[in-house]
PDB file of C-alpha atoms in Angstrom:
ATOM      1  CA  GLY A 175     107.752 169.671 114.096  1.00 56.00           C
ATOM      2  CA  GLN A 176     104.314 170.920 113.271  1.00 62.00           C
ATOM      3  CA  GLN A 177     104.023 173.276 110.342  1.00 78.00           C
ATOM      4  CA  VAL A 178     101.148 175.317 109.060  1.00 88.00           C
ATOM      5  CA  MET A 179     101.565 176.383 105.453  1.00 92.00           C
ATOM      6  CA  GLN A 180      99.492 179.162 103.983  1.00 95.00           C
ATOM      7  CA  ILE A 181      99.112 180.232 100.354  1.00 96.00           C
ATOM      8  CA  PRO A 182      99.261 182.522  98.574  1.00 96.00           C
ATOM      9  CA  GLN A 183     101.587 184.880 100.392  1.00 94.00           C
ATOM     10  CA  TYR A 184     100.204 187.887  98.529  1.00 96.00           C
ATOM     11  CA  GLN A 185      96.983 188.521  96.661  1.00 97.00           C
ATOM     12  CA  HIS A 186      95.993 191.645  94.807  1.00 97.00           C
ATOM     13  CA  VAL A 187      92.377 191.955  93.687  1.00 97.00           C
ATOM     14  CA  GLN A 188      90.110 194.618  92.342  1.00 97.00           C
ATOM     15  CA  GLU A 189      87.224 195.609  94.556  1.00 97.00           C
ATOM     16  CA  GLY A 190      84.307 193.290  93.906  1.00 98.00           C
ATOM     17  CA  GLU A 191      86.450 190.269  93.025  1.00 98.00           C
ATOM     18  CA  ASP A 192      86.560 187.193  95.219  1.00 98.00           C
ATOM     19  CA  PHE A 193      89.536 186.132  97.332  1.00 97.00           C
ATOM     20  CA  THR A 194      90.591 182.806  98.828  1.00 98.00           C
ATOM     21  CA  THR A 195      93.460 181.859 101.118  1.00 98.00           C
ATOM     22  CA  TYR A 196      94.402 178.269 101.896  1.00 98.00           C
ATOM     23  CA  CYS A 197      95.944 176.747 104.949  1.00 97.00           C
ATOM     24  CA  ASN A 198      97.539 173.290 105.202  1.00 95.00           C
ATOM     25  CA  SER A 199      98.936 171.526 108.220  1.00 91.00           C
ATOM     26  CA  SER A 200     101.479 168.731 108.278  1.00 86.00           C
ATOM     27  CA  THR A 201      99.516 167.110 111.102  1.00 87.00           C
ATOM     28  CA  THR A 202      95.873 166.772 112.031  1.00 88.00           C
ATOM     29  CA  LEU A 203      94.537 169.766 113.896  1.00 88.00           C
ATOM     30  CA  SER A 204      92.055 169.649 116.742  1.00 87.00           C
ATOM     31  CA  ASN A 205      90.778 173.006 115.555  1.00 91.00           C
ATOM     32  CA  ILE A 206      91.828 175.943 113.436  1.00 94.00           C
ATOM     33  CA  GLN A 207      91.570 179.654 114.073  1.00 96.00           C
ATOM     34  CA  TRP A 208      91.662 182.582 111.670  1.00 97.00           C
ATOM     35  CA  TYR A 209      92.975 186.032 112.442  1.00 97.00           C
ATOM     36  CA  LYS A 210      93.074 189.296 110.515  1.00 98.00           C
ATOM     37  CA  GLN A 211      95.736 191.966 110.872  1.00 97.00           C
ATOM     38  CA  ARG A 212      95.023 195.340 109.357  1.00 97.00           C
ATOM     39  CA  PRO A 213      98.024 197.394 108.133  1.00 95.00           C
ATOM     40  CA  GLY A 214      99.718 198.898 111.162  1.00 93.00           C
ATOM     41  CA  GLY A 215      97.532 196.892 113.505  1.00 95.00           C
ATOM     42  CA  HIS A 216      97.663 193.671 115.428  1.00 96.00           C
ATOM     43  CA  PRO A 217      96.050 190.298 114.704  1.00 97.00           C
ATOM     44  CA  VAL A 218      92.399 190.071 115.659  1.00 97.00           C
ATOM     45  CA  PHE A 219      90.539 186.797 116.068  1.00 96.00           C
ATOM     46  CA  LEU A 220      87.941 186.120 113.387  1.00 97.00           C
ATOM     47  CA  ILE A 221      86.658 182.600 113.938  1.00 97.00           C
ATOM     48  CA  GLN A 222      87.409 179.076 115.113  1.00 96.00           C
ATOM     49  CA  LEU A 223      86.504 175.825 113.355  1.00 96.00           C
ATOM     50  CA  VAL A 224      86.440 172.603 115.303  1.00 94.00           C
ATOM     51  CA  LYS A 225      84.503 169.903 113.459  1.00 96.00           C
ATOM     52  CA  SER A 226      85.632 167.949 110.424  1.00 96.00           C
ATOM     53  CA  GLY A 227      84.084 169.466 107.286  1.00 97.00           C
ATOM     54  CA  GLU A 228      82.752 172.455 109.203  1.00 97.00           C
ATOM     55  CA  VAL A 229      81.682 175.547 107.262  1.00 98.00           C
ATOM     56  CA  LYS A 230      81.010 178.870 108.927  1.00 98.00           C
ATOM     57  CA  LYS A 231      79.980 182.179 107.434  1.00 98.00           C
ATOM     58  CA  GLN A 232      80.435 185.735 108.584  1.00 97.00           C
ATOM     59  CA  LYS A 233      78.685 188.004 106.091  1.00 97.00           C
ATOM     60  CA  ARG A 234      80.902 187.830 102.973  1.00 98.00           C
ATOM     61  CA  LEU A 235      83.486 185.558 104.636  1.00 98.00           C
ATOM     62  CA  THR A 236      83.207 181.769 104.391  1.00 98.00           C
ATOM     63  CA  PHE A 237      85.501 179.537 106.433  1.00 98.00           C
ATOM     64  CA  GLN A 238      85.932 175.813 105.807  1.00 98.00           C
ATOM     65  CA  PHE A 239      87.693 173.066 107.716  1.00 97.00           C
ATOM     66  CA  GLY A 240      88.723 170.017 105.719  1.00 96.00           C
ATOM     67  CA  GLU A 241      87.340 166.560 106.288  1.00 95.00           C
ATOM     68  CA  ALA A 242      90.727 165.292 107.449  1.00 94.00           C
ATOM     69  CA  LYS A 243      91.196 168.390 109.638  1.00 93.00           C
ATOM     70  CA  LYS A 244      94.488 169.132 107.925  1.00 93.00           C
ATOM     71  CA  ASN A 245      93.426 172.032 105.759  1.00 96.00           C
ATOM     72  CA  SER A 246      91.238 175.072 105.868  1.00 97.00           C
ATOM     73  CA  SER A 247      90.250 177.948 103.649  1.00 98.00           C
ATOM     74  CA  LEU A 248      88.900 181.451 103.953  1.00 98.00           C
ATOM     75  CA  HIS A 249      86.895 182.808 101.042  1.00 98.00           C
ATOM     76  CA  ILE A 250      85.782 186.417 100.743  1.00 98.00           C
ATOM     77  CA  THR A 251      83.029 187.186  98.254  1.00 98.00           C
ATOM     78  CA  ALA A 252      82.999 190.557  96.506  1.00 98.00           C
ATOM     79  CA  THR A 253      85.959 192.078  98.316  1.00 98.00           C
ATOM     80  CA  GLN A 254      85.810 195.600  99.644  1.00 97.00           C
ATOM     81  CA  THR A 255      88.619 197.992 100.550  1.00 96.00           C
ATOM     82  CA  THR A 256      87.849 197.298 104.195  1.00 97.00           C
ATOM     83  CA  ASP A 257      89.024 193.701 103.648  1.00 98.00           C
ATOM     84  CA  VAL A 258      92.614 194.862 103.191  1.00 98.00           C
ATOM     85  CA  GLY A 259      95.006 193.197 105.598  1.00 97.00           C
ATOM     86  CA  THR A 260      96.868 189.993 106.316  1.00 96.00           C
ATOM     87  CA  TYR A 261      94.901 186.869 107.109  1.00 97.00           C
ATOM     88  CA  PHE A 262      96.492 184.219 109.291  1.00 96.00           C
ATOM     89  CA  CYS A 263      95.398 180.708 110.079  1.00 96.00           C
ATOM     90  CA  ALA A 264      96.580 179.056 113.278  1.00 93.00           C
ATOM     91  CA  GLY A 265      96.220 175.689 114.899  1.00 89.00           C
ATOM     92  CA  PRO A 266      97.429 173.843 117.994  1.00 83.00           C
ATOM     93  CA  ASN A 267      99.068 170.446 118.180  1.00 65.00           C
ATOM     94  CA  ARG A 268      96.434 167.754 118.135  1.00 56.00           C
ATOM     95  CA  GLY A 269      95.884 166.440 121.609  1.00 53.00           C
ATOM     96  CA  SER A 270      97.924 169.182 123.198  1.00 54.00           C
ATOM     97  CA  THR A 271      96.366 171.322 125.868  1.00 48.00           C
ATOM     98  CA  LEU A 272      99.423 173.443 126.339  1.00 63.00           C
ATOM     99  CA  GLY A 273      99.123 176.907 124.947  1.00 66.00           C
ATOM    100  CA  ARG A 274     100.907 177.067 121.656  1.00 80.00           C
ATOM    101  CA  LEU A 275      99.331 178.035 118.373  1.00 85.00           C
ATOM    102  CA  TYR A 276     101.160 177.414 115.116  1.00 86.00           C
ATOM    103  CA  PHE A 277     100.550 180.315 112.764  1.00 90.00           C
ATOM    104  CA  GLY A 278     100.760 180.254 109.002  1.00 91.00           C
ATOM    105  CA  ARG A 279     102.815 182.991 107.350  1.00 93.00           C
ATOM    106  CA  GLY A 280      99.669 184.781 106.348  1.00 95.00           C
ATOM    107  CA  THR A 281      98.166 186.007 103.105  1.00 96.00           C
ATOM    108  CA  GLN A 282      98.447 189.723 102.533  1.00 96.00           C
ATOM    109  CA  LEU A 283      95.379 190.983 100.676  1.00 98.00           C
ATOM    110  CA  THR A 284      95.416 194.232  98.737  1.00 98.00           C
ATOM    111  CA  VAL A 285      92.159 195.524  97.279  1.00 97.00           C
ATOM    112  CA  TRP A 286      92.179 198.120  94.517  1.00 95.00           C
ATOM    113  CA  PRO A 287      89.157 200.418  94.382  1.00 90.00           C
TER     114      PRO A 287
ATOM    115  CA  LYS B 134      87.218 194.901 129.886  1.00 70.00           C
ATOM    116  CA  ALA B 135      90.518 196.503 129.014  1.00 84.00           C
ATOM    117  CA  GLY B 136      92.461 194.867 126.232  1.00 94.00           C
ATOM    118  CA  VAL B 137      96.032 193.652 126.203  1.00 97.00           C
ATOM    119  CA  THR B 138      98.490 196.464 126.724  1.00 98.00           C
ATOM    120  CA  GLN B 139     102.130 196.583 125.797  1.00 98.00           C
ATOM    121  CA  THR B 140     104.784 199.075 126.767  1.00 98.00           C
ATOM    122  CA  PRO B 141     106.642 200.767 125.359  1.00 98.00           C
ATOM    123  CA  ARG B 142     105.051 201.056 121.932  1.00 97.00           C
ATOM    124  CA  TYR B 143     108.279 202.092 120.231  1.00 97.00           C
ATOM    125  CA  LEU B 144     111.919 201.573 121.091  1.00 97.00           C
ATOM    126  CA  ILE B 145     115.169 202.472 119.429  1.00 98.00           C
ATOM    127  CA  LYS B 146     118.288 200.739 120.648  1.00 98.00           C
ATOM    128  CA  THR B 147     121.789 200.158 119.405  1.00 98.00           C
ATOM    129  CA  ARG B 148     123.586 196.889 118.824  1.00 98.00           C
ATOM    130  CA  GLY B 149     124.826 195.254 121.980  1.00 98.00           C
ATOM    131  CA  GLN B 150     122.271 196.867 124.246  1.00 98.00           C
ATOM    132  CA  GLN B 151     119.527 194.995 126.011  1.00 98.00           C
ATOM    133  CA  VAL B 152     115.825 195.708 126.127  1.00 98.00           C
ATOM    134  CA  THR B 153     112.841 194.760 128.283  1.00 98.00           C
ATOM    135  CA  LEU B 154     109.316 194.755 126.929  1.00 98.00           C
ATOM    136  CA  SER B 155     106.212 194.549 129.056  1.00 98.00           C
ATOM    137  CA  CYS B 156     102.796 193.014 128.484  1.00 98.00           C
ATOM    138  CA  SER B 157      99.678 193.260 130.629  1.00 98.00           C
ATOM    139  CA  PRO B 158      97.102 190.628 129.683  1.00 97.00           C
ATOM    140  CA  ILE B 159      93.356 190.904 129.837  1.00 96.00           C
ATOM    141  CA  SER B 160      92.148 190.650 133.407  1.00 95.00           C
ATOM    142  CA  GLY B 161      91.639 187.015 134.339  1.00 93.00           C
ATOM    143  CA  HIS B 162      93.806 185.652 131.552  1.00 94.00           C
ATOM    144  CA  ARG B 163      96.631 183.447 132.751  1.00 94.00           C
ATOM    145  CA  SER B 164      98.392 182.549 129.527  1.00 94.00           C
ATOM    146  CA  VAL B 165     100.685 185.009 127.776  1.00 96.00           C
ATOM    147  CA  SER B 166     102.467 184.275 124.504  1.00 95.00           C
ATOM    148  CA  TRP B 167     105.112 186.348 122.774  1.00 97.00           C
ATOM    149  CA  TYR B 168     105.678 186.592 119.034  1.00 96.00           C
ATOM    150  CA  GLN B 169     108.198 188.292 116.799  1.00 97.00           C
ATOM    151  CA  GLN B 170     106.848 189.666 113.546  1.00 96.00           C
ATOM    152  CA  THR B 171     109.042 190.770 110.667  1.00 93.00           C
ATOM    153  CA  PRO B 172     107.958 191.531 107.074  1.00 85.00           C
ATOM    154  CA  GLY B 173     107.335 188.341 105.172  1.00 71.00           C
ATOM    155  CA  GLN B 174     108.088 186.089 108.150  1.00 78.00           C
ATOM    156  CA  GLY B 175     104.686 185.982 109.749  1.00 84.00           C
ATOM    157  CA  LEU B 176     104.383 185.440 113.466  1.00 91.00           C
ATOM    158  CA  GLN B 177     107.387 183.687 114.947  1.00 92.00           C
ATOM    159  CA  PHE B 178     106.578 182.128 118.319  1.00 92.00           C
ATOM    160  CA  LEU B 179     108.973 183.070 121.111  1.00 94.00           C
ATOM    161  CA  PHE B 180     107.501 181.545 124.265  1.00 92.00           C
ATOM    162  CA  GLU B 181     104.367 181.095 126.308  1.00 93.00           C
ATOM    163  CA  TYR B 182     103.878 181.519 130.019  1.00 94.00           C
ATOM    164  CA  PHE B 183     101.145 180.183 132.238  1.00 93.00           C
ATOM    165  CA  SER B 184     100.965 180.704 135.981  1.00 92.00           C
ATOM    166  CA  GLU B 185     104.490 182.091 136.081  1.00 94.00           C
ATOM    167  CA  THR B 186     105.933 179.046 134.297  1.00 94.00           C
ATOM    168  CA  GLN B 187     107.288 178.873 130.784  1.00 93.00           C
ATOM    169  CA  ARG B 188     105.309 176.092 129.114  1.00 90.00           C
ATOM    170  CA  ASN B 189     106.426 176.463 125.529  1.00 87.00           C
ATOM    171  CA  LYS B 190     109.478 177.840 123.840  1.00 89.00           C
ATOM    172  CA  GLY B 191     110.112 178.625 120.204  1.00 89.00           C
ATOM    173  CA  ASN B 192     113.322 178.335 118.289  1.00 90.00           C
ATOM    174  CA  PHE B 193     115.075 181.515 119.367  1.00 94.00           C
ATOM    175  CA  PRO B 194     118.547 181.929 120.891  1.00 96.00           C
ATOM    176  CA  GLY B 195     119.049 182.256 124.619  1.00 96.00           C
ATOM    177  CA  ARG B 196     119.382 186.028 124.264  1.00 97.00           C
ATOM    178  CA  PHE B 197     115.585 186.038 124.284  1.00 98.00           C
ATOM    179  CA  SER B 198     114.108 185.384 127.677  1.00 97.00           C
ATOM    180  CA  GLY B 199     110.926 186.114 129.508  1.00 97.00           C
ATOM    181  CA  ARG B 200     109.069 185.814 132.733  1.00 97.00           C
ATOM    182  CA  GLN B 201     105.592 186.091 134.135  1.00 98.00           C
ATOM    183  CA  PHE B 202     104.564 187.588 137.408  1.00 97.00           C
ATOM    184  CA  SER B 203     101.904 186.442 139.860  1.00 96.00           C
ATOM    185  CA  ASN B 204      99.438 188.967 138.412  1.00 94.00           C
ATOM    186  CA  SER B 205      99.992 187.388 134.956  1.00 96.00           C
ATOM    187  CA  ARG B 206     101.848 190.401 133.611  1.00 97.00           C
ATOM    188  CA  SER B 207     104.765 189.313 131.507  1.00 98.00           C
ATOM    189  CA  GLU B 208     108.074 190.729 130.389  1.00 98.00           C
ATOM    190  CA  MET B 209     110.455 189.676 127.717  1.00 98.00           C
ATOM    191  CA  ASN B 210     114.097 190.579 127.582  1.00 98.00           C
ATOM    192  CA  VAL B 211     116.493 190.606 124.688  1.00 98.00           C
ATOM    193  CA  SER B 212     120.166 190.906 125.527  1.00 96.00           C
ATOM    194  CA  THR B 213     123.054 191.807 123.265  1.00 97.00           C
ATOM    195  CA  LEU B 214     120.791 193.207 120.582  1.00 98.00           C
ATOM    196  CA  GLU B 215     121.533 192.500 116.935  1.00 97.00           C
ATOM    197  CA  LEU B 216     120.333 194.351 113.861  1.00 96.00           C
ATOM    198  CA  GLY B 217     118.165 191.367 112.977  1.00 95.00           C
ATOM    199  CA  ASP B 218     116.193 191.763 116.189  1.00 97.00           C
ATOM    200  CA  SER B 219     114.422 194.772 114.701  1.00 97.00           C
ATOM    201  CA  ALA B 220     110.804 193.707 114.586  1.00 97.00           C
ATOM    202  CA  LEU B 221     107.327 194.127 115.956  1.00 97.00           C
ATOM    203  CA  TYR B 222     107.016 192.171 119.182  1.00 98.00           C
ATOM    204  CA  LEU B 223     103.482 191.092 119.947  1.00 98.00           C
ATOM    205  CA  CYS B 224     102.126 189.545 123.052  1.00 97.00           C
ATOM    206  CA  ALA B 225      98.850 187.711 123.207  1.00 96.00           C
ATOM    207  CA  SER B 226      96.835 186.573 126.160  1.00 95.00           C
ATOM    208  CA  SER B 227      94.253 183.860 126.511  1.00 93.00           C
ATOM    209  CA  ALA B 228      92.234 182.490 129.371  1.00 90.00           C
ATOM    210  CA  SER B 229      94.272 179.355 129.894  1.00 82.00           C
ATOM    211  CA  GLY B 230      96.181 178.726 126.696  1.00 79.00           C
ATOM    212  CA  GLY B 231      93.969 175.777 125.909  1.00 78.00           C
ATOM    213  CA  ASP B 232      93.523 174.399 122.407  1.00 75.00           C
ATOM    214  CA  THR B 233      90.328 176.299 121.741  1.00 81.00           C
ATOM    215  CA  ASP B 234      91.223 179.532 123.468  1.00 87.00           C
ATOM    216  CA  GLU B 235      91.076 182.647 121.369  1.00 91.00           C
ATOM    217  CA  GLN B 236      94.218 184.735 121.598  1.00 93.00           C
ATOM    218  CA  PHE B 237      93.914 188.460 122.219  1.00 96.00           C
ATOM    219  CA  PHE B 238      96.839 190.416 120.868  1.00 97.00           C
ATOM    220  CA  GLY B 239      98.262 193.639 122.173  1.00 97.00           C
ATOM    221  CA  PRO B 240      99.248 196.521 119.886  1.00 97.00           C
ATOM    222  CA  GLY B 241     102.878 195.440 119.909  1.00 97.00           C
ATOM    223  CA  THR B 242     106.212 197.057 120.623  1.00 98.00           C
ATOM    224  CA  ARG B 243     108.143 198.133 117.563  1.00 97.00           C
ATOM    225  CA  LEU B 244     111.830 197.670 118.246  1.00 98.00           C
ATOM    226  CA  THR B 245     114.436 199.229 115.993  1.00 97.00           C
ATOM    227  CA  VAL B 246     118.065 198.240 116.469  1.00 97.00           C
ATOM    228  CA  LEU B 247     120.624 200.591 114.945  1.00 97.00           C
TER     229      LEU B 247
END
């Protein structure tokens, strides 16, 4: 079945350092979504990438979708303590219109002040 | 627009009991998905309902079941609880469950099985 692998599982950085999490799918994805879950909270949608090679930015966050639409990355520049949380990528089956997203295990980011 | 609501927020049960969790999606949303979240295991997909029909099912035993009502509200039931069922149960709603639909998560129900 479809799998979405995400690395690393944990990342500890000092405030001001950069952070990157990577997502790889065993199959081609029609699109990929990223979510953030703050400690004690629930996942919140960040962004969706649809096109091959697409790059989107949200302030210090840069999201990329691979050319083959099998991998994606989220890069945070100059992390802040507000970036703490777990970041999940998620994608549907290619060609499927039935509502199932396959989530990666997430990368838990800790930022030291 | 009100967000996704889940009740109860916390539950403590003992082994062998059963439990019912409730989820009210965002108004107008017809797809409701359920996830189990445990430390280090990410979001494990339980099932997804659309228009009162289960469209997708994850790899969980038959003790886990669900349903959706005509107003799109959904419930999930876990029978014969086991210690390993202790987890945060999240529901998420989306407009139609389509490929590009954003999922809106509720705050979750934290279930503890003693």
